[in-house]
Amino acid sequence: MADRMHPAPEATPASRRLPWPILIGAGFALFLLALIWFGHELVEGDGAAMDRAIMLAMRSGGHPIGPAWLPSAVRDVTALGSTTVLSFLVMVSAVFLWLAGRLRTALLLVGATALGSLTVETIKALVSRSRPDLVGRLMEETSKSFPSGHAALSAIVYLTLATLLFPVLPGRRIRAFVVIVALILTVSVGVSRVYLGVHWPSDVAAGWAFGGAWAMLWWRIELMLLGGRAQP
């Protein structure tokens, strides 16, 4: 009787449902547009006060804060986000995945990092923000400033690598450990760029945002290729 009085709603036909790839692609496209808009706002001067305050807090009397050995150590940390180190790490990881019988995951890793790097360079060219000249730089850089390539690429590589390695990592504790290490590396590289005076803090924040979103996008692609579930 209850079924007759309250009939179950009809299922939405599959043809009326918007496919997940389209929703994800549209959402990420909006994210990129927002990021580019944010970069142009920074070029026009909005948010400069916060950038200046953070950078000046890392200087004392015109010199970098901390012991005398710290600048050299920070340069070592920033190298963990360099194109050379990250490219080497991606190639070694891709070979490992291929030998482990995960060719598709290896290709996803290479594709994610290569396309991510190209997208970062495109955003840099579109925004065209100059490097900071507020404090003395502890190393020389010639490319544009927004977003931070080191921050973005370290997030892309370390977080993408961590998530794409899930199928070959045993147990949640090991996976959580790998993700935490990836986050520590990503944050350390980003902070090092501000300390060295080669990026505004907002450049680094934008790089983190892009790299994190990019890593999650490619993790979702991997899950969709697996039929929506992670392999054991």
Coordinates of N, CA and C in Angstrom, one line a residue, residues 10 14 26 31-32 39 50 81 86 97 102 109 120-121 148 158-159 161 194 196 199 211 220 222:
E10 N 11.7 8.0 -10.4 CA 12.3 7.3 -11.5 C 13.8 7.7 -11.5
A14 N 20.7 7.9 -18.0 CA 22.1 8.1 -18.1 C 22.4 9.2 -19.1
A26 N 35.6 21.1 -16.5 CA 35.1 22.5 -16.3 C 35.5 23.1 -15.0
F31 N 39.1 27.0 -12.2 CA 40.2 27.2 -11.3 C 41.4 27.9 -12.0
L32 N 41.8 27.5 -13.2 CA 42.9 28.2 -13.9 C 42.6 29.6 -14.2
G39 N 46.6 36.4 -10.4 CA 47.9 36.9 -10.7 C 47.9 38.3 -11.3
M50 N 50.8 42.3 2.2 CA 51.0 41.1 2.9 C 52.3 40.4 2.4
G81 N 63.3 21.2 -5.6 CA 62.2 21.6 -6.5 C 62.7 22.0 -7.8
L86 N 63.7 17.1 -10.1 CA 62.4 16.6 -10.3 C 62.3 15.7 -11.5
L97 N 57.9 2.0 -11.8 CA 56.5 1.6 -12.0 C 56.4 0.6 -13.2
R102 N 53.3 -1.6 -13.9 CA 52.3 -0.5 -13.8 C 52.6 0.5 -14.9
L109 N 52.2 9.3 -14.7 CA 53.1 10.2 -13.9 C 53.9 11.1 -14.9
V120 N 52.2 25.5 -16.1 CA 52.9 26.6 -15.3 C 53.6 27.6 -16.1
E121 N 54.3 27.2 -17.1 CA 55.0 28.2 -17.9 C 54.1 29.0 -18.7
S148 N 55.1 30.4 -8.6 CA 56.4 29.9 -8.4 C 56.5 28.5 -9.0
Y158 N 55.8 15.6 -6.3 CA 55.8 14.8 -5.0 C 54.4 14.3 -4.7
L159 N 53.4 15.2 -4.9 CA 52.0 14.8 -4.5 C 51.5 13.8 -5.6
L161 N 53.2 11.8 -7.5 CA 54.0 10.5 -7.2 C 53.4 9.8 -6.0
V194 N 60.8 31.9 -0.9 CA 60.6 33.2 -0.2 C 61.8 33.7 0.5
L196 N 64.9 32.9 0.1 CA 65.9 33.3 -0.8 C 65.7 34.6 -1.6
H199 N 61.0 34.9 -4.8 CA 59.5 34.8 -5.1 C 58.8 35.6 -4.0
G211 N 49.7 23.2 -8.0 CA 50.3 21.9 -7.9 C 49.4 20.9 -7.2
R220 N 42.5 11.6 -9.7 CA 41.1 11.2 -10.1 C 41.1 10.5 -11.4
E222 N 43.4 8.6 -12.6 CA 43.9 7.2 -12.3 C 42.7 6.4 -11.7

